[in-house]
Amino acid sequence: MSTGTLRKNELIYEGKAKKVFATEHPDLIIQEFKDDATAFNAQKKGQIRNKGVINNELSAHLFEYLETFGVRTHFVEKISEREMICKKLDIIRIEVVMRNVAAGSLVKRFGMREGTELPIPVAELYYKNDALGDPLMNDEHAVVLNLATLEEVTLLKQTAWKINAILREYFLSKGLKLVDFKLEFGRHDGLILVGDEISPDTCRLWDLETNKKLDKDRFRFDLGDVEEAYLEVRNRLLGSPANA
Ligand code: TMP
Ligand code: ASP
């Protein structure tokens, strides 16, 4: 599809980290990445310099990489530093979290020790609902809440497992441990596509040697070197800007 001359129309949605614009093409939107950062259901707010540029680059790269393995995503084309064209999705209000190592809410909820390698990956479902604080739920909850059919929930989890296997290996090759990450999905033209973004905002990534956190946890918990962490991930995946 030719997207070269696509015009950006009205703002249709503004989220915490991105803006979504309509285009003249009814099936396509433009997703614009902001430097704004929030945590703990927007109780903490701030900015991370250049985050929007880096997350746009990283998401485009990771979506393209996943597509080469047959994973269908909403990504169409990166068109500027902060913008990408995506297929318009009817968003499924389920967040799928995949975990390989104990961290974050898993540690809080079950009292596990942070850094413990999980014997098998764990898929979790959260109800995407800010007013309720995105509660954890199971497959049947998702069905009775009318978010998806049982078959669709199964497909989301299978896709998340597949993405985890692909990305875990990929990050490992870049000296990064994929601790956990969150995926969103949506319906488009009878298919379910991966949506949103895949970036240090939505993944926990630790340096393989030192376990240094190179993701949004540096912002969440005021660990310092936030911008540097995002840049480090970017440079490991895409090369330093001089030779990018
Ligand atoms: P959690 O340990 O806080 O449940 O987070 C699990 C993963 O999901 C982690 O990689 C960060 C990501 N995540 C988001 O992308 N958005 C969110 O709103 C939350 C709470 C987590
Ligand atoms: N993005 C989420 C928020 O502010 C939470 C997080 O990523 O920790 O609400």
PDB file of C-alpha atoms and ligand atoms in Angstrom:
ATOM      1  CA  MET A   1       0.000   0.000   0.000  1.00  0.00           C
ATOM      2  CA  SER A   2       1.335   3.447  -0.840  1.00  0.00           C
ATOM      3  CA  THR A   3       1.531   5.606   2.258  1.00  0.00           C
ATOM      4  CA  GLY A   4       3.998   8.186   0.977  1.00  0.00           C
ATOM      5  CA  THR A   5       1.552  11.053   0.703  1.00  0.00           C
ATOM      6  CA  LEU A   6      -0.760  10.155   3.581  1.00  0.00           C
ATOM      7  CA  ARG A   7      -2.062  13.264   5.349  1.00  0.00           C
ATOM      8  CA  LYS A   8      -2.381  13.506   9.129  1.00  0.00           C
ATOM      9  CA  ASN A   9      -5.918  14.454  10.142  1.00  0.00           C
ATOM     10  CA  GLU A  10      -7.561  15.026  13.525  1.00  0.00           C
ATOM     11  CA  LEU A  11      -6.322  13.757  16.875  1.00  0.00           C
ATOM     12  CA  ILE A  12      -8.505  10.795  17.774  1.00  0.00           C
ATOM     13  CA  TYR A  13      -6.905   9.731  21.039  1.00  0.00           C
ATOM     14  CA  GLU A  14      -4.233  10.990  23.413  1.00  0.00           C
ATOM     15  CA  GLY A  15      -2.738   8.424  25.768  1.00  0.00           C
ATOM     16  CA  LYS A  16      -0.047   8.731  28.400  1.00  0.00           C
ATOM     17  CA  ALA A  17       2.857   8.175  26.012  1.00  0.00           C
ATOM     18  CA  LYS A  18       1.376   8.555  22.541  1.00  0.00           C
ATOM     19  CA  LYS A  19      -1.067  10.494  20.396  1.00  0.00           C
ATOM     20  CA  VAL A  20      -3.116   8.807  17.705  1.00  0.00           C
ATOM     21  CA  PHE A  21      -4.232  10.721  14.613  1.00  0.00           C
ATOM     22  CA  ALA A  22      -6.681   9.807  11.908  1.00  0.00           C
ATOM     23  CA  THR A  23      -5.465   9.887   8.340  1.00  0.00           C
ATOM     24  CA  GLU A  24      -7.289  10.295   5.065  1.00  0.00           C
ATOM     25  CA  HIS A  25      -7.144   6.502   4.769  1.00  0.00           C
ATOM     26  CA  PRO A  26      -9.931   4.992   6.923  1.00  0.00           C
ATOM     27  CA  ASP A  27      -7.882   1.885   7.830  1.00  0.00           C
ATOM     28  CA  LEU A  28      -4.693   3.700   8.831  1.00  0.00           C
ATOM     29  CA  ILE A  29      -3.729   5.910  11.766  1.00  0.00           C
ATOM     30  CA  ILE A  30      -0.573   7.779  12.714  1.00  0.00           C
ATOM     31  CA  GLN A  31       0.874   7.014  16.121  1.00  0.00           C
ATOM     32  CA  GLU A  32       3.067   9.798  17.564  1.00  0.00           C
ATOM     33  CA  PHE A  33       5.426   8.989  20.437  1.00  0.00           C
ATOM     34  CA  LYS A  34       5.757  11.592  23.207  1.00  0.00           C
ATOM     35  CA  ASP A  35       8.510  12.113  25.777  1.00  0.00           C
ATOM     36  CA  ASP A  36       5.884  12.060  28.557  1.00  0.00           C
ATOM     37  CA  ALA A  37       6.222   9.266  31.074  1.00  0.00           C
ATOM     38  CA  THR A  38       3.804   8.137  33.753  1.00  0.00           C
ATOM     39  CA  ALA A  39       3.866   5.380  36.331  1.00  0.00           C
ATOM     40  CA  PHE A  40       1.559   3.850  38.919  1.00  0.00           C
ATOM     41  CA  ASN A  41      -1.581   4.625  36.943  1.00  0.00           C
ATOM     42  CA  ALA A  42      -0.401   8.166  36.226  1.00  0.00           C
ATOM     43  CA  GLN A  43       0.157   9.085  39.882  1.00  0.00           C
ATOM     44  CA  LYS A  44       3.769   9.809  38.927  1.00  0.00           C
ATOM     45  CA  LYS A  45       4.352  12.035  35.909  1.00  0.00           C
ATOM     46  CA  GLY A  46       7.445  13.267  34.146  1.00  0.00           C
ATOM     47  CA  GLN A  47       9.364  13.460  30.922  1.00  0.00           C
ATOM     48  CA  ILE A  48      12.207  11.392  29.548  1.00  0.00           C
ATOM     49  CA  ARG A  49      14.243  13.345  27.021  1.00  0.00           C
ATOM     50  CA  ASN A  50      14.121  11.778  23.543  1.00  0.00           C
ATOM     51  CA  LYS A  51      12.057   8.812  24.745  1.00  0.00           C
ATOM     52  CA  GLY A  52       9.506   9.353  21.973  1.00  0.00           C
ATOM     53  CA  VAL A  53      12.170   9.239  19.278  1.00  0.00           C
ATOM     54  CA  ILE A  54      13.805   6.134  20.742  1.00  0.00           C
ATOM     55  CA  ASN A  55      10.555   4.255  21.386  1.00  0.00           C
ATOM     56  CA  ASN A  56       9.393   4.976  17.845  1.00  0.00           C
ATOM     57  CA  GLU A  57      12.660   3.607  16.430  1.00  0.00           C
ATOM     58  CA  LEU A  58      12.683   0.576  18.717  1.00  0.00           C
ATOM     59  CA  SER A  59       9.022  -0.272  18.209  1.00  0.00           C
ATOM     60  CA  ALA A  60       9.351  -0.015  14.437  1.00  0.00           C
ATOM     61  CA  HIS A  61      12.422  -2.243  14.534  1.00  0.00           C
ATOM     62  CA  LEU A  62      10.871  -4.857  16.849  1.00  0.00           C
ATOM     63  CA  PHE A  63       7.555  -4.959  14.958  1.00  0.00           C
ATOM     64  CA  GLU A  64       9.464  -5.460  11.688  1.00  0.00           C
ATOM     65  CA  TYR A  65      11.567  -8.155  13.318  1.00  0.00           C
ATOM     66  CA  LEU A  66       8.488  -9.988  14.623  1.00  0.00           C
ATOM     67  CA  GLU A  67       6.826  -9.805  11.196  1.00  0.00           C
ATOM     68  CA  THR A  68       9.759 -11.782   9.749  1.00  0.00           C
ATOM     69  CA  PHE A  69       8.670 -14.647  12.042  1.00  0.00           C
ATOM     70  CA  GLY A  70       5.062 -14.414  10.861  1.00  0.00           C
ATOM     71  CA  VAL A  71       3.780 -12.431  13.842  1.00  0.00           C
ATOM     72  CA  ARG A  72       1.133 -10.005  12.602  1.00  0.00           C
ATOM     73  CA  THR A  73       1.390  -6.474  13.990  1.00  0.00           C
ATOM     74  CA  HIS A  74      -0.310  -3.144  13.321  1.00  0.00           C
ATOM     75  CA  PHE A  75       2.953  -1.590  12.120  1.00  0.00           C
ATOM     76  CA  VAL A  76       3.010  -0.264   8.556  1.00  0.00           C
ATOM     77  CA  GLU A  77       5.811   2.287   8.243  1.00  0.00           C
ATOM     78  CA  LYS A  78       7.932   4.710  10.261  1.00  0.00           C
ATOM     79  CA  ILE A  79       7.448   8.130   8.673  1.00  0.00           C
ATOM     80  CA  SER A  80       9.345  10.534  10.925  1.00  0.00           C
ATOM     81  CA  GLU A  81      11.406  10.673  14.122  1.00  0.00           C
ATOM     82  CA  ARG A  82       8.325  10.351  16.318  1.00  0.00           C
ATOM     83  CA  GLU A  83       5.647   8.988  14.001  1.00  0.00           C
ATOM     84  CA  MET A  84       4.661   5.660  12.520  1.00  0.00           C
ATOM     85  CA  ILE A  85       1.743   4.662  10.325  1.00  0.00           C
ATOM     86  CA  CYS A  86      -0.240   1.770  11.786  1.00  0.00           C
ATOM     87  CA  LYS A  87      -3.332  -0.170  10.852  1.00  0.00           C
ATOM     88  CA  LYS A  88      -6.376   1.094  12.720  1.00  0.00           C
ATOM     89  CA  LEU A  89      -7.356  -1.384  15.413  1.00  0.00           C
ATOM     90  CA  ASP A  90     -10.453  -2.120  17.356  1.00  0.00           C
ATOM     91  CA  ILE A  91      -8.518  -2.439  20.620  1.00  0.00           C
ATOM     92  CA  ILE A  92      -9.039  -5.509  22.779  1.00  0.00           C
ATOM     93  CA  ARG A  93      -9.078  -4.282  26.371  1.00  0.00           C
ATOM     94  CA  ILE A  94      -6.718  -6.985  27.625  1.00  0.00           C
ATOM     95  CA  GLU A  95      -3.051  -6.427  28.467  1.00  0.00           C
ATOM     96  CA  VAL A  96      -0.985  -9.590  28.154  1.00  0.00           C
ATOM     97  CA  VAL A  97       2.145  -9.637  30.308  1.00  0.00           C
ATOM     98  CA  MET A  98       4.814 -12.296  29.749  1.00  0.00           C
ATOM     99  CA  ARG A  99       7.409 -12.946  32.421  1.00  0.00           C
ATOM    100  CA  ASN A 100      10.707 -14.814  32.410  1.00  0.00           C
ATOM    101  CA  VAL A 101      12.228 -13.451  35.617  1.00  0.00           C
ATOM    102  CA  ALA A 102      10.497 -12.349  38.819  1.00  0.00           C
ATOM    103  CA  ALA A 103      10.154  -8.562  39.026  1.00  0.00           C
ATOM    104  CA  GLY A 104       7.591  -5.811  39.498  1.00  0.00           C
ATOM    105  CA  SER A 105       4.089  -6.791  40.501  1.00  0.00           C
ATOM    106  CA  LEU A 106       4.938 -10.522  40.487  1.00  0.00           C
ATOM    107  CA  VAL A 107       7.391  -9.902  43.323  1.00  0.00           C
ATOM    108  CA  LYS A 108       4.848  -7.757  45.186  1.00  0.00           C
ATOM    109  CA  ARG A 109       1.917 -10.124  44.717  1.00  0.00           C
ATOM    110  CA  PHE A 110       3.584 -13.418  45.536  1.00  0.00           C
ATOM    111  CA  GLY A 111       6.558 -12.372  47.651  1.00  0.00           C
ATOM    112  CA  MET A 112       9.055 -13.852  45.195  1.00  0.00           C
ATOM    113  CA  ARG A 113      12.646 -12.641  45.184  1.00  0.00           C
ATOM    114  CA  GLU A 114      13.392 -10.151  42.422  1.00  0.00           C
ATOM    115  CA  GLY A 115      15.683 -11.703  39.819  1.00  0.00           C
ATOM    116  CA  THR A 116      14.530 -15.297  40.316  1.00  0.00           C
ATOM    117  CA  GLU A 117      14.490 -17.055  36.917  1.00  0.00           C
ATOM    118  CA  LEU A 118      11.046 -18.570  36.394  1.00  0.00           C
ATOM    119  CA  PRO A 119      11.097 -22.284  35.451  1.00  0.00           C
ATOM    120  CA  ILE A 120       8.567 -21.591  32.689  1.00  0.00           C
ATOM    121  CA  PRO A 121       7.421 -18.275  31.209  1.00  0.00           C
ATOM    122  CA  VAL A 122       4.290 -16.925  32.869  1.00  0.00           C
ATOM    123  CA  ALA A 123       1.519 -15.240  30.880  1.00  0.00           C
ATOM    124  CA  GLU A 124      -0.795 -12.922  32.778  1.00  0.00           C
ATOM    125  CA  LEU A 125      -3.906 -11.064  31.671  1.00  0.00           C
ATOM    126  CA  TYR A 126      -4.869  -7.617  32.940  1.00  0.00           C
ATOM    127  CA  TYR A 127      -8.138  -5.811  32.337  1.00  0.00           C
ATOM    128  CA  LYS A 128      -7.195  -2.585  30.527  1.00  0.00           C
ATOM    129  CA  ASN A 129      -9.278  -0.238  32.652  1.00  0.00           C
ATOM    130  CA  ASP A 130      -7.645   2.828  34.241  1.00  0.00           C
ATOM    131  CA  ALA A 131     -10.584   3.465  36.583  1.00  0.00           C
ATOM    132  CA  LEU A 132     -10.107   0.009  38.097  1.00  0.00           C
ATOM    133  CA  GLY A 133      -6.297   0.236  38.036  1.00  0.00           C
ATOM    134  CA  ASP A 134      -5.863  -2.508  35.384  1.00  0.00           C
ATOM    135  CA  PRO A 135      -6.677  -5.513  37.607  1.00  0.00           C
ATOM    136  CA  LEU A 136      -5.200  -8.977  37.056  1.00  0.00           C
ATOM    137  CA  MET A 137      -7.737 -11.417  35.628  1.00  0.00           C
ATOM    138  CA  ASN A 138      -7.910 -14.908  34.168  1.00  0.00           C
ATOM    139  CA  ASP A 139      -9.184 -16.207  30.816  1.00  0.00           C
ATOM    140  CA  GLU A 140     -12.757 -16.687  32.008  1.00  0.00           C
ATOM    141  CA  HIS A 141     -12.888 -13.181  33.464  1.00  0.00           C
ATOM    142  CA  ALA A 142     -11.944 -11.841  30.037  1.00  0.00           C
ATOM    143  CA  VAL A 143     -14.810 -13.798  28.484  1.00  0.00           C
ATOM    144  CA  VAL A 144     -17.468 -12.818  31.038  1.00  0.00           C
ATOM    145  CA  LEU A 145     -16.359  -9.182  30.788  1.00  0.00           C
ATOM    146  CA  ASN A 146     -17.035  -9.513  27.045  1.00  0.00           C
ATOM    147  CA  LEU A 147     -13.500  -8.512  26.132  1.00  0.00           C
ATOM    148  CA  ALA A 148     -12.846 -11.496  23.868  1.00  0.00           C
ATOM    149  CA  THR A 149     -13.951 -15.060  23.190  1.00  0.00           C
ATOM    150  CA  LEU A 150     -12.154 -17.942  24.860  1.00  0.00           C
ATOM    151  CA  GLU A 151     -10.600 -18.831  21.492  1.00  0.00           C
ATOM    152  CA  GLU A 152      -9.323 -15.273  21.097  1.00  0.00           C
ATOM    153  CA  VAL A 153      -7.863 -15.240  24.620  1.00  0.00           C
ATOM    154  CA  THR A 154      -6.084 -18.504  23.832  1.00  0.00           C
ATOM    155  CA  LEU A 155      -4.725 -16.983  20.626  1.00  0.00           C
ATOM    156  CA  LEU A 156      -3.484 -13.888  22.497  1.00  0.00           C
ATOM    157  CA  LYS A 157      -1.628 -16.045  24.990  1.00  0.00           C
ATOM    158  CA  GLN A 158      -0.156 -18.300  22.280  1.00  0.00           C
ATOM    159  CA  THR A 159       0.996 -15.232  20.359  1.00  0.00           C
ATOM    160  CA  ALA A 160       2.522 -13.765  23.518  1.00  0.00           C
ATOM    161  CA  TRP A 161       4.413 -17.037  24.158  1.00  0.00           C
ATOM    162  CA  LYS A 162       5.710 -17.007  20.579  1.00  0.00           C
ATOM    163  CA  ILE A 163       6.771 -13.350  20.802  1.00  0.00           C
ATOM    164  CA  ASN A 164       8.496 -14.080  24.090  1.00  0.00           C
ATOM    165  CA  ALA A 165      10.525 -16.903  22.548  1.00  0.00           C
ATOM    166  CA  ILE A 166      11.566 -14.683  19.626  1.00  0.00           C
ATOM    167  CA  LEU A 167      12.372 -11.557  21.612  1.00  0.00           C
ATOM    168  CA  ARG A 168      14.074 -13.332  24.496  1.00  0.00           C
ATOM    169  CA  GLU A 169      16.581 -14.858  22.092  1.00  0.00           C
ATOM    170  CA  TYR A 170      16.987 -11.592  20.206  1.00  0.00           C
ATOM    171  CA  PHE A 171      17.636  -9.475  23.305  1.00  0.00           C
ATOM    172  CA  LEU A 172      20.016 -12.146  24.606  1.00  0.00           C
ATOM    173  CA  SER A 173      22.075 -11.734  21.433  1.00  0.00           C
ATOM    174  CA  LYS A 174      22.360  -8.035  22.332  1.00  0.00           C
ATOM    175  CA  GLY A 175      23.475  -8.708  25.907  1.00  0.00           C
ATOM    176  CA  LEU A 176      20.051  -7.991  27.398  1.00  0.00           C
ATOM    177  CA  LYS A 177      17.807 -10.112  29.592  1.00  0.00           C
ATOM    178  CA  LEU A 178      14.116  -9.856  28.713  1.00  0.00           C
ATOM    179  CA  VAL A 179      12.675  -9.966  32.225  1.00  0.00           C
ATOM    180  CA  ASP A 180       9.052  -9.283  31.270  1.00  0.00           C
ATOM    181  CA  PHE A 181       6.957  -7.249  28.851  1.00  0.00           C
ATOM    182  CA  LYS A 182       3.409  -6.190  28.062  1.00  0.00           C
ATOM    183  CA  LEU A 183       1.514  -6.610  24.800  1.00  0.00           C
ATOM    184  CA  GLU A 184      -1.713  -5.157  23.498  1.00  0.00           C
ATOM    185  CA  PHE A 185      -3.796  -6.481  20.635  1.00  0.00           C
ATOM    186  CA  GLY A 186      -6.600  -5.310  18.394  1.00  0.00           C
ATOM    187  CA  ARG A 187      -8.902  -6.513  15.657  1.00  0.00           C
ATOM    188  CA  HIS A 188      -8.419  -5.401  12.062  1.00  0.00           C
ATOM    189  CA  ASP A 189     -10.060  -6.853   8.987  1.00  0.00           C
ATOM    190  CA  GLY A 190     -10.966 -10.134  10.669  1.00  0.00           C
ATOM    191  CA  LEU A 191      -7.458 -10.602  12.108  1.00  0.00           C
ATOM    192  CA  ILE A 192      -5.971 -10.026  15.536  1.00  0.00           C
ATOM    193  CA  LEU A 193      -2.825  -7.884  15.337  1.00  0.00           C
ATOM    194  CA  VAL A 194      -0.260  -6.876  17.942  1.00  0.00           C
ATOM    195  CA  GLY A 195      -0.735  -3.177  18.661  1.00  0.00           C
ATOM    196  CA  ASP A 196       0.610  -0.355  20.816  1.00  0.00           C
ATOM    197  CA  GLU A 197       4.425  -0.353  21.165  1.00  0.00           C
ATOM    198  CA  ILE A 198       7.311  -2.576  22.222  1.00  0.00           C
ATOM    199  CA  SER A 199       9.940  -0.476  23.959  1.00  0.00           C
ATOM    200  CA  PRO A 200      11.707   0.087  27.293  1.00  0.00           C
ATOM    201  CA  ASP A 201       8.369   1.596  28.450  1.00  0.00           C
ATOM    202  CA  THR A 202       6.666  -1.784  28.050  1.00  0.00           C
ATOM    203  CA  CYS A 203       9.534  -4.243  28.615  1.00  0.00           C
ATOM    204  CA  ARG A 204      11.870  -4.857  31.540  1.00  0.00           C
ATOM    205  CA  LEU A 205      15.393  -5.239  30.153  1.00  0.00           C
ATOM    206  CA  TRP A 206      18.433  -5.939  32.314  1.00  0.00           C
ATOM    207  CA  ASP A 207      22.062  -5.973  31.289  1.00  0.00           C
ATOM    208  CA  LEU A 208      23.070  -9.628  31.042  1.00  0.00           C
ATOM    209  CA  GLU A 209      26.351  -9.177  32.917  1.00  0.00           C
ATOM    210  CA  THR A 210      25.483  -6.655  35.612  1.00  0.00           C
ATOM    211  CA  ASN A 211      21.669  -6.923  35.861  1.00  0.00           C
ATOM    212  CA  LYS A 212      21.555  -3.121  35.509  1.00  0.00           C
ATOM    213  CA  LYS A 213      17.964  -2.090  34.769  1.00  0.00           C
ATOM    214  CA  LEU A 214      17.737  -0.486  31.317  1.00  0.00           C
ATOM    215  CA  ASP A 215      14.027   0.335  31.171  1.00  0.00           C
ATOM    216  CA  LYS A 216      11.235   2.432  32.637  1.00  0.00           C
ATOM    217  CA  ASP A 217      11.874   1.092  36.140  1.00  0.00           C
ATOM    218  CA  ARG A 218      14.657   3.710  36.287  1.00  0.00           C
ATOM    219  CA  PHE A 219      11.911   6.358  35.992  1.00  0.00           C
ATOM    220  CA  ARG A 220       9.352   4.513  38.165  1.00  0.00           C
ATOM    221  CA  PHE A 221      11.755   4.154  41.076  1.00  0.00           C
ATOM    222  CA  ASP A 222      13.992   7.224  40.563  1.00  0.00           C
ATOM    223  CA  LEU A 223      17.084   5.143  39.825  1.00  0.00           C
ATOM    224  CA  GLY A 224      18.768   7.879  37.746  1.00  0.00           C
ATOM    225  CA  ASP A 225      20.342   7.617  34.272  1.00  0.00           C
ATOM    226  CA  VAL A 226      16.891   7.247  32.714  1.00  0.00           C
ATOM    227  CA  GLU A 227      17.699   8.815  29.327  1.00  0.00           C
ATOM    228  CA  GLU A 228      20.992   6.923  29.202  1.00  0.00           C
ATOM    229  CA  ALA A 229      19.207   3.598  29.741  1.00  0.00           C
ATOM    230  CA  TYR A 230      16.813   4.147  26.822  1.00  0.00           C
ATOM    231  CA  LEU A 231      19.730   5.220  24.627  1.00  0.00           C
ATOM    232  CA  GLU A 232      21.755   2.181  25.672  1.00  0.00           C
ATOM    233  CA  VAL A 233      18.959  -0.168  24.576  1.00  0.00           C
ATOM    234  CA  ARG A 234      18.562   1.760  21.327  1.00  0.00           C
ATOM    235  CA  ASN A 235      22.257   1.612  20.564  1.00  0.00           C
ATOM    236  CA  ARG A 236      22.559  -2.090  21.356  1.00  0.00           C
ATOM    237  CA  LEU A 237      19.720  -2.919  18.971  1.00  0.00           C
ATOM    238  CA  LEU A 238      20.285  -0.370  16.229  1.00  0.00           C
ATOM    239  CA  GLY A 239      23.934   0.585  16.536  1.00  0.00           C
ATOM    240  CA  SER A 240      25.266   3.943  17.726  1.00  0.00           C
ATOM    241  CA  PRO A 241      23.716   6.924  15.894  1.00  0.00           C
ATOM    242  CA  ALA A 242      26.951   7.601  13.964  1.00  0.00           C
ATOM    243  CA  ASN A 243      26.617   4.314  12.042  1.00  0.00           C
ATOM    244  CA  ALA A 244      22.840   3.871  12.255  1.00  0.00           C
TER     245      ALA A 244
HETATM  246  P1  TMP B   1       4.293  -5.224  36.342  1.00  0.00           P
HETATM  247  O1  TMP B   1       5.366  -6.084  36.940  1.00  0.00           O
HETATM  248  O2  TMP B   1       4.224  -3.859  36.942  1.00  0.00           O
HETATM  249  O3  TMP B   1       2.962  -5.921  36.329  1.00  0.00           O
HETATM  250  O4  TMP B   1       4.690  -4.991  34.814  1.00  0.00           O
HETATM  251  C1  TMP B   1       4.902  -6.069  33.944  1.00  0.00           C
HETATM  252  C2  TMP B   1       5.413  -5.563  32.604  1.00  0.00           C
HETATM  253  O5  TMP B   1       4.419  -4.809  31.952  1.00  0.00           O
HETATM  254  C3  TMP B   1       6.628  -4.664  32.685  1.00  0.00           C
HETATM  255  O6  TMP B   1       7.512  -5.013  31.627  1.00  0.00           O
HETATM  256  C4  TMP B   1       6.122  -3.283  32.474  1.00  0.00           C
HETATM  257  C5  TMP B   1       4.879  -3.489  31.640  1.00  0.00           C
HETATM  258  N1  TMP B   1       3.810  -2.565  31.970  1.00  0.00           N
HETATM  259  C6  TMP B   1       3.332  -1.715  30.996  1.00  0.00           C
HETATM  260  O7  TMP B   1       3.793  -1.719  29.858  1.00  0.00           O
HETATM  261  N2  TMP B   1       2.310  -0.869  31.332  1.00  0.00           N
HETATM  262  C7  TMP B   1       1.766  -0.838  32.564  1.00  0.00           C
HETATM  263  O8  TMP B   1       0.844  -0.049  32.797  1.00  0.00           O
HETATM  264  C8  TMP B   1       2.283  -1.731  33.566  1.00  0.00           C
HETATM  265  C9  TMP B   1       1.707  -1.728  34.952  1.00  0.00           C
HETATM  266  C10 TMP B   1       3.306  -2.563  33.213  1.00  0.00           C
HETATM  267  N1  ASP B   2       2.061   3.314  32.133  1.00  0.00           N
HETATM  268  C1  ASP B   2       1.424   3.084  33.357  1.00  0.00           C
HETATM  269  C2  ASP B   2       0.824   4.324  33.960  1.00  0.00           C
HETATM  270  O1  ASP B   2       1.164   5.343  34.217  1.00  0.00           O
HETATM  271  C3  ASP B   2       2.166   2.387  34.412  1.00  0.00           C
HETATM  272  C4  ASP B   2       3.558   1.919  34.259  1.00  0.00           C
HETATM  273  O2  ASP B   2       4.067   1.769  33.159  1.00  0.00           O
HETATM  274  O3  ASP B   2       4.163   1.671  35.306  1.00  0.00           O
HETATM  275  O4  ASP B   2      -0.147   4.362  34.345  1.00  0.00           O
END
